[in-house]
């Protein structure tokens, strides 16, 4: 019996191990990767994922969503920030650069969609609404004769990218590069069904706990403003961190963090004690109008933050706290999160 067992079963076991090695085990379990989630390292990826998730819920194909993302990528300069004015002052606004901005506001009223027009969620609702009827900005062409509802079900992402460009964006010059951008987002999000974590660690310890306590002790106070004055936003955050026992040294808007050994983290990794910085997309290290710095004191379950900041509104030198804060960088700025060691 033992000899026969070895002759029959052992070859079978070797064959089974070979199959597992060849297919990495996925074919055995029947998993198709649908429960995985993408690793998101930037705010742009977080924003793009939000758009992807919202439209998946509405029944759009992944290819159609990717085609839209390829367009939004270029229209927003790669930021995917909803509250974005056209770079160069051309009058466009938002994820798809409605031109003029009043088109978006008019469609918000006509659609009876409720919500803040500056947010991704509301603008995605408008984008979906525009494709759900006739005469709403999306116009089928002879080259791409798909209705809005047909667009939502396209299964060729490159065709979808160009169809949305031609039928909705209608730029002066063609942009075939949007097909490659669509492919990039498809490759990142394809098959992912779990949203990224929006909750960070609220348990600040050591010097970060002390820095947060010092920040809250300043709430309601006003300080002098002006170049290098303690009421300026970045000087206030430096004061709280350094007085708490951390080290936030001098430097530019970006180099100051790097020189201090801070590490840039993604939005979904943010923890209490991290710092938020608005930095210029064009000149990241410059103290240009629009730069703002604040201390994150907590992370809420809905993705908003608890914060303490100084000099908002600008020139006031006032230290204030907000319990449900959402980043809204000015046009041509992006949100960066920094963690000090």
mmCIF file of C-alpha atoms in Angstrom:
data_model
loop_
_atom_site.group_PDB
_atom_site.id
_atom_site.type_symbol
_atom_site.label_atom_id
_atom_site.label_comp_id
_atom_site.label_asym_id
_atom_site.label_seq_id
_atom_site.Cartn_x
_atom_site.Cartn_y
_atom_site.Cartn_z
ATOM 1 C CA UNK A 1 0.000 0.000 0.000
ATOM 2 C CA UNK A 2 2.771 2.472 0.860
ATOM 3 C CA UNK A 3 4.523 1.939 -2.434
ATOM 4 C CA UNK A 4 1.311 2.359 -4.368
ATOM 5 C CA UNK A 5 0.451 5.474 -2.353
ATOM 6 C CA UNK A 6 3.778 7.011 -3.224
ATOM 7 C CA UNK A 7 3.542 6.212 -6.903
ATOM 8 C CA UNK A 8 0.052 7.672 -7.254
ATOM 9 C CA UNK A 9 -0.139 10.543 -4.782
ATOM 10 C CA UNK A 10 3.356 12.024 -4.810
ATOM 11 C CA UNK A 11 3.335 12.820 -8.549
ATOM 12 C CA UNK A 12 -0.038 14.470 -8.003
ATOM 13 C CA UNK A 13 1.378 16.585 -5.161
ATOM 14 C CA UNK A 14 4.297 17.691 -7.317
ATOM 15 C CA UNK A 15 1.838 18.670 -10.054
ATOM 16 C CA UNK A 16 -0.286 20.641 -7.572
ATOM 17 C CA UNK A 17 2.754 22.522 -6.249
ATOM 18 C CA UNK A 18 3.786 23.373 -9.804
ATOM 19 C CA UNK A 19 0.347 24.854 -10.543
ATOM 20 C CA UNK A 20 0.460 26.932 -7.358
ATOM 21 C CA UNK A 21 3.941 28.187 -8.254
ATOM 22 C CA UNK A 22 2.893 29.004 -11.806
ATOM 23 C CA UNK A 23 -0.245 30.936 -10.917
ATOM 24 C CA UNK A 24 0.767 32.286 -7.543
ATOM 25 C CA UNK A 25 -2.151 30.518 -5.892
ATOM 26 C CA UNK A 26 -4.742 32.867 -7.411
ATOM 27 C CA UNK A 27 -6.203 30.248 -9.686
ATOM 28 C CA UNK A 28 -6.644 27.854 -6.772
ATOM 29 C CA UNK A 29 -8.538 30.316 -4.564
ATOM 30 C CA UNK A 30 -10.623 31.789 -7.340
ATOM 31 C CA UNK A 31 -9.736 35.366 -6.336
ATOM 32 C CA UNK A 32 -9.723 37.993 -9.084
ATOM 33 C CA UNK A 33 -8.216 40.817 -7.025
ATOM 34 C CA UNK A 34 -11.570 42.586 -6.712
ATOM 35 C CA UNK A 35 -11.181 43.034 -2.969
ATOM 36 C CA UNK A 36 -7.795 44.708 -3.219
ATOM 37 C CA UNK A 37 -7.271 48.425 -2.873
ATOM 38 C CA UNK A 38 -4.764 50.661 -4.621
ATOM 39 C CA UNK A 39 -1.843 52.107 -2.683
ATOM 40 C CA UNK A 40 -2.462 55.847 -2.805
ATOM 41 C CA UNK A 41 0.516 58.067 -2.037
ATOM 42 C CA UNK A 42 -0.613 61.535 -3.192
ATOM 43 C CA UNK A 43 -3.613 63.807 -2.809
ATOM 44 C CA UNK A 44 -4.202 63.599 -6.575
ATOM 45 C CA UNK A 45 -4.526 59.811 -6.307
ATOM 46 C CA UNK A 46 -6.922 60.196 -3.376
ATOM 47 C CA UNK A 47 -9.056 62.618 -5.378
ATOM 48 C CA UNK A 48 -9.019 60.425 -8.484
ATOM 49 C CA UNK A 49 -10.019 57.417 -6.377
ATOM 50 C CA UNK A 50 -13.004 59.359 -5.017
ATOM 51 C CA UNK A 51 -14.175 60.104 -8.563
ATOM 52 C CA UNK A 52 -13.621 56.476 -9.588
ATOM 53 C CA UNK A 53 -15.603 55.155 -6.606
ATOM 54 C CA UNK A 54 -18.532 57.545 -7.058
ATOM 55 C CA UNK A 55 -18.953 56.663 -10.739
ATOM 56 C CA UNK A 56 -18.541 52.929 -10.119
ATOM 57 C CA UNK A 57 -21.536 53.208 -7.798
ATOM 58 C CA UNK A 58 -23.487 54.810 -10.656
ATOM 59 C CA UNK A 59 -22.787 51.872 -12.965
ATOM 60 C CA UNK A 60 -20.136 53.376 -15.229
ATOM 61 C CA UNK A 61 -17.677 50.900 -16.718
ATOM 62 C CA UNK A 62 -14.101 51.138 -15.507
ATOM 63 C CA UNK A 63 -13.003 52.042 -19.030
ATOM 64 C CA UNK A 64 -15.467 54.949 -19.226
ATOM 65 C CA UNK A 65 -14.321 56.250 -15.831
ATOM 66 C CA UNK A 66 -10.677 55.945 -16.845
ATOM 67 C CA UNK A 67 -11.412 57.921 -20.015
ATOM 68 C CA UNK A 68 -12.951 60.687 -17.917
ATOM 69 C CA UNK A 69 -10.005 60.631 -15.481
ATOM 70 C CA UNK A 70 -7.584 61.030 -18.384
ATOM 71 C CA UNK A 71 -9.362 64.263 -19.256
ATOM 72 C CA UNK A 72 -9.654 65.527 -15.690
ATOM 73 C CA UNK A 73 -5.964 64.824 -15.142
ATOM 74 C CA UNK A 74 -4.981 67.272 -17.860
ATOM 75 C CA UNK A 75 -7.774 69.778 -17.199
ATOM 76 C CA UNK A 76 -6.738 70.199 -13.542
ATOM 77 C CA UNK A 77 -3.010 70.074 -14.127
ATOM 78 C CA UNK A 78 -2.776 66.653 -12.500
ATOM 79 C CA UNK A 79 -4.220 67.731 -9.128
ATOM 80 C CA UNK A 80 -7.824 66.474 -9.435
ATOM 81 C CA UNK A 81 -8.803 69.358 -7.150
ATOM 82 C CA UNK A 82 -12.420 70.347 -7.712
ATOM 83 C CA UNK A 83 -12.036 73.948 -6.552
ATOM 84 C CA UNK A 84 -9.654 74.823 -9.402
ATOM 85 C CA UNK A 85 -9.646 77.909 -11.599
ATOM 86 C CA UNK A 86 -8.135 77.670 -15.070
ATOM 87 C CA UNK A 87 -4.388 78.107 -15.067
ATOM 88 C CA UNK A 88 -3.633 81.306 -16.935
ATOM 89 C CA UNK A 89 -7.009 82.867 -16.139
ATOM 90 C CA UNK A 90 -9.017 81.590 -19.097
ATOM 91 C CA UNK A 91 -12.294 81.413 -17.199
ATOM 92 C CA UNK A 92 -12.572 77.640 -16.789
ATOM 93 C CA UNK A 93 -13.379 76.084 -13.436
ATOM 94 C CA UNK A 94 -13.593 72.714 -11.754
ATOM 95 C CA UNK A 95 -12.741 69.113 -12.595
ATOM 96 C CA UNK A 96 -13.649 69.421 -16.280
ATOM 97 C CA UNK A 97 -13.065 73.179 -16.463
ATOM 98 C CA UNK A 98 -16.608 74.330 -17.122
ATOM 99 C CA UNK A 99 -16.288 77.530 -19.154
ATOM 100 C CA UNK A 100 -17.383 79.922 -17.919
ATOM 101 C CA UNK A 101 -17.838 78.887 -14.295
ATOM 102 C CA UNK A 102 -21.489 79.932 -14.491
ATOM 103 C CA UNK A 103 -22.187 76.843 -16.640
ATOM 104 C CA UNK A 104 -21.464 74.642 -13.630
ATOM 105 C CA UNK A 105 -23.596 76.807 -11.345
ATOM 106 C CA UNK A 106 -26.437 76.812 -13.863
ATOM 107 C CA UNK A 107 -26.314 73.025 -14.218
ATOM 108 C CA UNK A 108 -26.302 72.679 -10.441
ATOM 109 C CA UNK A 109 -29.545 74.625 -10.303
ATOM 110 C CA UNK A 110 -31.153 72.877 -13.295
ATOM 111 C CA UNK A 111 -30.268 69.400 -12.041
ATOM 112 C CA UNK A 112 -31.668 70.057 -8.578
ATOM 113 C CA UNK A 113 -28.515 68.464 -7.165
ATOM 114 C CA UNK A 114 -27.728 69.631 -3.654
ATOM 115 C CA UNK A 115 -24.224 70.157 -2.300
ATOM 116 C CA UNK A 116 -21.257 72.498 -2.374
ATOM 117 C CA UNK A 117 -20.230 73.112 -5.987
ATOM 118 C CA UNK A 118 -16.581 73.292 -4.893
ATOM 119 C CA UNK A 119 -16.443 69.609 -3.900
ATOM 120 C CA UNK A 120 -15.587 66.507 -5.918
ATOM 121 C CA UNK A 121 -18.815 64.756 -4.963
ATOM 122 C CA UNK A 122 -21.084 67.541 -6.225
ATOM 123 C CA UNK A 123 -19.117 68.044 -9.451
ATOM 124 C CA UNK A 124 -19.165 64.294 -10.172
ATOM 125 C CA UNK A 125 -22.953 64.361 -9.717
ATOM 126 C CA UNK A 126 -23.113 67.155 -12.306
ATOM 127 C CA UNK A 127 -20.845 65.263 -14.731
ATOM 128 C CA UNK A 128 -23.095 62.214 -14.483
ATOM 129 C CA UNK A 129 -26.211 64.365 -14.873
ATOM 130 C CA UNK A 130 -24.832 66.003 -18.015
ATOM 131 C CA UNK A 131 -24.444 62.593 -19.653
ATOM 132 C CA UNK A 132 -27.904 61.466 -18.545
ATOM 133 C CA UNK A 133 -29.835 63.759 -20.887
ATOM 134 C CA UNK A 134 -29.678 65.775 -24.090
ATOM 135 C CA UNK A 135 -28.580 69.413 -24.327
ATOM 136 C CA UNK A 136 -26.509 69.414 -21.173
ATOM 137 C CA UNK A 137 -23.062 70.054 -22.668
ATOM 138 C CA UNK A 138 -22.222 66.582 -23.917
ATOM 139 C CA UNK A 139 -22.781 66.511 -27.705
ATOM 140 C CA UNK A 140 -22.216 63.279 -29.723
ATOM 141 C CA UNK A 141 -20.177 63.778 -32.902
ATOM 142 C CA UNK A 142 -19.981 61.816 -36.140
ATOM 143 C CA UNK A 143 -16.585 60.439 -35.136
ATOM 144 C CA UNK A 144 -17.847 59.439 -31.682
ATOM 145 C CA UNK A 145 -21.631 59.099 -32.011
ATOM 146 C CA UNK A 146 -22.240 57.739 -28.517
ATOM 147 C CA UNK A 147 -24.997 59.191 -26.394
ATOM 148 C CA UNK A 148 -24.121 60.084 -22.824
ATOM 149 C CA UNK A 149 -25.612 56.852 -21.522
ATOM 150 C CA UNK A 150 -23.734 54.881 -24.180
ATOM 151 C CA UNK A 151 -20.519 56.620 -23.161
ATOM 152 C CA UNK A 152 -20.957 55.376 -19.599
ATOM 153 C CA UNK A 153 -20.889 51.782 -20.891
ATOM 154 C CA UNK A 154 -17.879 52.008 -23.230
ATOM 155 C CA UNK A 155 -15.325 49.219 -22.806
ATOM 156 C CA UNK A 156 -12.450 50.758 -24.760
ATOM 157 C CA UNK A 157 -10.695 53.226 -22.467
ATOM 158 C CA UNK A 158 -8.716 54.990 -25.205
ATOM 159 C CA UNK A 159 -11.875 55.460 -27.203
ATOM 160 C CA UNK A 160 -13.594 56.716 -24.060
ATOM 161 C CA UNK A 161 -10.836 59.245 -23.358
ATOM 162 C CA UNK A 162 -11.069 60.744 -26.835
ATOM 163 C CA UNK A 163 -14.864 60.554 -26.982
ATOM 164 C CA UNK A 164 -15.179 62.613 -23.810
ATOM 165 C CA UNK A 165 -12.543 65.036 -25.038
ATOM 166 C CA UNK A 166 -14.266 65.565 -28.397
ATOM 167 C CA UNK A 167 -17.900 65.402 -27.254
ATOM 168 C CA UNK A 168 -17.659 67.309 -23.973
ATOM 169 C CA UNK A 169 -14.365 69.149 -23.508
ATOM 170 C CA UNK A 170 -14.032 70.223 -27.152
ATOM 171 C CA UNK A 171 -10.507 71.737 -26.931
ATOM 172 C CA UNK A 172 -9.053 73.672 -29.844
ATOM 173 C CA UNK A 173 -6.288 71.103 -30.397
ATOM 174 C CA UNK A 174 -6.481 67.302 -30.017
ATOM 175 C CA UNK A 175 -4.832 65.728 -26.973
ATOM 176 C CA UNK A 176 -4.010 62.078 -27.678
ATOM 177 C CA UNK A 177 -1.942 62.026 -24.494
ATOM 178 C CA UNK A 178 -5.203 61.793 -22.560
ATOM 179 C CA UNK A 179 -5.440 58.197 -23.715
ATOM 180 C CA UNK A 180 -2.182 57.415 -21.930
ATOM 181 C CA UNK A 181 -3.373 59.228 -18.823
ATOM 182 C CA UNK A 182 -6.561 57.147 -18.937
ATOM 183 C CA UNK A 183 -4.470 53.993 -19.124
ATOM 184 C CA UNK A 184 -2.445 55.102 -16.098
ATOM 185 C CA UNK A 185 -5.541 55.495 -13.926
ATOM 186 C CA UNK A 186 -7.085 52.290 -15.209
ATOM 187 C CA UNK A 187 -3.931 50.368 -14.328
ATOM 188 C CA UNK A 188 -3.942 51.840 -10.816
ATOM 189 C CA UNK A 189 -7.624 51.315 -9.972
ATOM 190 C CA UNK A 190 -8.726 48.351 -12.108
ATOM 191 C CA UNK A 191 -10.483 45.719 -10.013
ATOM 192 C CA UNK A 192 -10.112 47.615 -6.737
ATOM 193 C CA UNK A 193 -13.272 47.688 -4.674
ATOM 194 C CA UNK A 194 -12.143 48.720 -1.188
ATOM 195 C CA UNK A 195 -11.756 52.441 -0.491
ATOM 196 C CA UNK A 196 -8.493 53.643 1.018
ATOM 197 C CA UNK A 197 -8.492 54.161 4.751
ATOM 198 C CA UNK A 198 -9.481 57.693 5.727
ATOM 199 C CA UNK A 199 -8.736 57.344 9.418
ATOM 200 C CA UNK A 200 -5.359 58.117 10.878
ATOM 201 C CA UNK A 201 -3.840 57.765 14.334
ATOM 202 C CA UNK A 202 -5.293 60.240 16.832
ATOM 203 C CA UNK A 203 -3.014 59.193 19.682
ATOM 204 C CA UNK A 204 -0.254 61.769 19.683
ATOM 205 C CA UNK A 205 2.533 61.007 22.132
ATOM 206 C CA UNK A 206 5.745 62.629 23.303
ATOM 207 C CA UNK A 207 6.566 66.038 21.935
ATOM 208 C CA UNK A 208 3.687 65.919 19.423
ATOM 209 C CA UNK A 209 1.157 65.654 22.257
ATOM 210 C CA UNK A 210 2.830 68.631 23.934
ATOM 211 C CA UNK A 211 2.840 70.616 20.656
ATOM 212 C CA UNK A 212 -0.906 70.053 20.247
ATOM 213 C CA UNK A 213 -1.527 71.172 23.840
ATOM 214 C CA UNK A 214 0.475 74.350 23.215
ATOM 215 C CA UNK A 215 -1.460 75.037 20.010
ATOM 216 C CA UNK A 216 -4.820 74.758 21.772
ATOM 217 C CA UNK A 217 -3.526 76.984 24.581
ATOM 218 C CA UNK A 218 -2.987 79.679 21.921
ATOM 219 C CA UNK A 219 -6.538 79.484 20.500
ATOM 220 C CA UNK A 220 -8.255 82.868 20.736
ATOM 221 C CA UNK A 221 -4.991 84.800 21.051
ATOM 222 C CA UNK A 222 -3.659 87.196 18.439
ATOM 223 C CA UNK A 223 -0.025 87.742 17.505
ATOM 224 C CA UNK A 224 1.799 90.285 15.313
ATOM 225 C CA UNK A 225 1.931 89.528 11.585
ATOM 226 C CA UNK A 226 4.419 90.406 8.904
ATOM 227 C CA UNK A 227 7.636 88.848 7.651
ATOM 228 C CA UNK A 228 8.943 86.356 10.220
ATOM 229 C CA UNK A 229 6.435 87.559 12.853
ATOM 230 C CA UNK A 230 5.077 85.013 15.336
ATOM 231 C CA UNK A 231 1.484 85.479 14.165
ATOM 232 C CA UNK A 232 2.247 84.169 10.681
ATOM 233 C CA UNK A 233 0.886 80.665 10.064
ATOM 234 C CA UNK A 234 4.187 78.863 9.554
ATOM 235 C CA UNK A 235 5.890 80.667 12.452
ATOM 236 C CA UNK A 236 3.048 79.627 14.771
ATOM 237 C CA UNK A 237 3.385 75.955 13.788
ATOM 238 C CA UNK A 238 7.155 76.175 14.201
ATOM 239 C CA UNK A 239 6.653 77.663 17.675
ATOM 240 C CA UNK A 240 4.301 74.885 18.802
ATOM 241 C CA UNK A 241 6.514 72.104 17.446
ATOM 242 C CA UNK A 242 9.810 73.508 18.715
ATOM 243 C CA UNK A 243 8.400 74.439 22.125
ATOM 244 C CA UNK A 244 6.909 70.961 22.388
ATOM 245 C CA UNK A 245 10.289 69.371 21.825
ATOM 246 C CA UNK A 246 10.293 68.737 18.081
ATOM 247 C CA UNK A 247 12.474 70.381 15.472
ATOM 248 C CA UNK A 248 11.013 72.539 12.693
ATOM 249 C CA UNK A 249 13.921 74.522 11.281
ATOM 250 C CA UNK A 250 14.205 77.371 8.814
ATOM 251 C CA UNK A 251 13.990 77.141 5.049
ATOM 252 C CA UNK A 252 11.556 77.598 2.192
ATOM 253 C CA UNK A 253 7.981 76.371 2.021
ATOM 254 C CA UNK A 254 9.225 72.934 1.002
ATOM 255 C CA UNK A 255 12.915 72.901 1.896
ATOM 256 C CA UNK A 256 12.158 73.867 5.503
ATOM 257 C CA UNK A 257 10.515 70.479 6.044
ATOM 258 C CA UNK A 258 13.185 68.545 4.180
ATOM 259 C CA UNK A 259 15.951 70.311 6.125
ATOM 260 C CA UNK A 260 14.155 69.356 9.349
ATOM 261 C CA UNK A 261 13.980 65.656 8.452
ATOM 262 C CA UNK A 262 10.201 65.656 7.898
ATOM 263 C CA UNK A 263 8.659 63.047 5.610
ATOM 264 C CA UNK A 264 5.847 63.716 3.137
ATOM 265 C CA UNK A 265 2.851 61.417 3.731
ATOM 266 C CA UNK A 266 -0.395 60.817 1.851
ATOM 267 C CA UNK A 267 -3.776 62.080 3.029
ATOM 268 C CA UNK A 268 -4.915 58.627 4.143
ATOM 269 C CA UNK A 269 -1.785 58.278 6.316
ATOM 270 C CA UNK A 270 -2.227 61.553 8.226
ATOM 271 C CA UNK A 271 -1.956 61.380 12.015
ATOM 272 C CA UNK A 272 -2.426 63.822 14.865
ATOM 273 C CA UNK A 273 0.720 65.941 15.064
ATOM 274 C CA UNK A 274 1.310 66.083 11.298
ATOM 275 C CA UNK A 275 1.456 69.417 9.465
ATOM 276 C CA UNK A 276 -0.518 70.512 6.405
ATOM 277 C CA UNK A 277 1.134 72.844 3.920
ATOM 278 C CA UNK A 278 -0.337 74.569 0.853
ATOM 279 C CA UNK A 279 2.515 74.907 -1.616
ATOM 280 C CA UNK A 280 2.662 76.460 -5.074
ATOM 281 C CA UNK A 281 2.597 73.956 -7.931
ATOM 282 C CA UNK A 282 4.710 76.300 -10.051
ATOM 283 C CA UNK A 283 7.223 77.334 -7.369
ATOM 284 C CA UNK A 284 6.971 74.882 -4.437
ATOM 285 C CA UNK A 285 9.610 76.496 -2.217
ATOM 286 C CA UNK A 286 8.459 80.108 -2.498
ATOM 287 C CA UNK A 287 6.443 82.092 0.061
ATOM 288 C CA UNK A 288 3.932 83.296 -2.520
ATOM 289 C CA UNK A 289 0.390 84.467 -1.820
ATOM 290 C CA UNK A 290 -1.694 81.364 -1.094
ATOM 291 C CA UNK A 291 0.858 79.568 1.090
ATOM 292 C CA UNK A 292 -0.670 78.365 4.355
ATOM 293 C CA UNK A 293 0.486 76.116 7.200
ATOM 294 C CA UNK A 294 -1.503 74.463 9.995
ATOM 295 C CA UNK A 295 -1.190 71.766 12.644
ATOM 296 C CA UNK A 296 -3.413 68.676 12.389
ATOM 297 C CA UNK A 297 -4.619 67.748 15.873
ATOM 298 C CA UNK A 298 -6.922 64.858 14.986
ATOM 299 C CA UNK A 299 -8.400 62.771 12.163
ATOM 300 C CA UNK A 300 -12.163 62.282 11.914
ATOM 301 C CA UNK A 301 -13.828 59.141 10.597
ATOM 302 C CA UNK A 302 -15.353 61.008 7.643
ATOM 303 C CA UNK A 303 -11.931 62.046 6.325
ATOM 304 C CA UNK A 304 -12.001 65.587 7.725
ATOM 305 C CA UNK A 305 -9.421 66.873 10.212
ATOM 306 C CA UNK A 306 -9.232 68.667 13.531
ATOM 307 C CA UNK A 307 -6.787 71.537 13.168
ATOM 308 C CA UNK A 308 -5.274 74.572 14.845
ATOM 309 C CA UNK A 309 -4.033 77.420 12.652
ATOM 310 C CA UNK A 310 -2.848 81.002 12.892
ATOM 311 C CA UNK A 311 -3.489 84.071 10.752
ATOM 312 C CA UNK A 312 -6.748 83.012 9.129
ATOM 313 C CA UNK A 313 -8.084 85.357 7.839
ATOM 314 C CA UNK A 314 -4.784 86.705 6.585
ATOM 315 C CA UNK A 315 -3.396 89.651 8.521
ATOM 316 C CA UNK A 316 -5.418 88.877 11.661
ATOM 317 C CA UNK A 317 -2.726 86.962 13.579
ATOM 318 C CA UNK A 318 -5.610 85.081 15.213
ATOM 319 C CA UNK A 319 -5.108 81.496 16.385
ATOM 320 C CA UNK A 320 -8.234 79.394 15.793
ATOM 321 C CA UNK A 321 -9.342 75.761 15.886
ATOM 322 C CA UNK A 322 -11.636 73.849 13.532
ATOM 323 C CA UNK A 323 -13.188 70.445 14.253
ATOM 324 C CA UNK A 324 -14.156 69.405 10.708
ATOM 325 C CA UNK A 325 -11.637 70.869 8.298
ATOM 326 C CA UNK A 326 -11.222 69.928 4.644
ATOM 327 C CA UNK A 327 -8.279 71.139 2.524
ATOM 328 C CA UNK A 328 -9.188 73.576 -0.254
ATOM 329 C CA UNK A 329 -5.942 74.867 -1.744
ATOM 330 C CA UNK A 330 -6.062 78.019 -3.899
ATOM 331 C CA UNK A 331 -5.726 77.746 -7.659
ATOM 332 C CA UNK A 332 -2.273 76.552 -8.716
ATOM 333 C CA UNK A 333 -1.546 75.235 -5.211
ATOM 334 C CA UNK A 334 -1.556 71.716 -3.811
ATOM 335 C CA UNK A 335 -1.964 70.215 -0.348
ATOM 336 C CA UNK A 336 1.066 68.484 1.186
ATOM 337 C CA UNK A 337 1.144 66.614 4.503
ATOM 338 C CA UNK A 338 4.382 66.406 6.492
ATOM 339 C CA UNK A 339 5.393 64.198 9.411
ATOM 340 C CA UNK A 340 8.247 65.166 11.705
ATOM 341 C CA UNK A 341 10.359 62.452 13.320
#
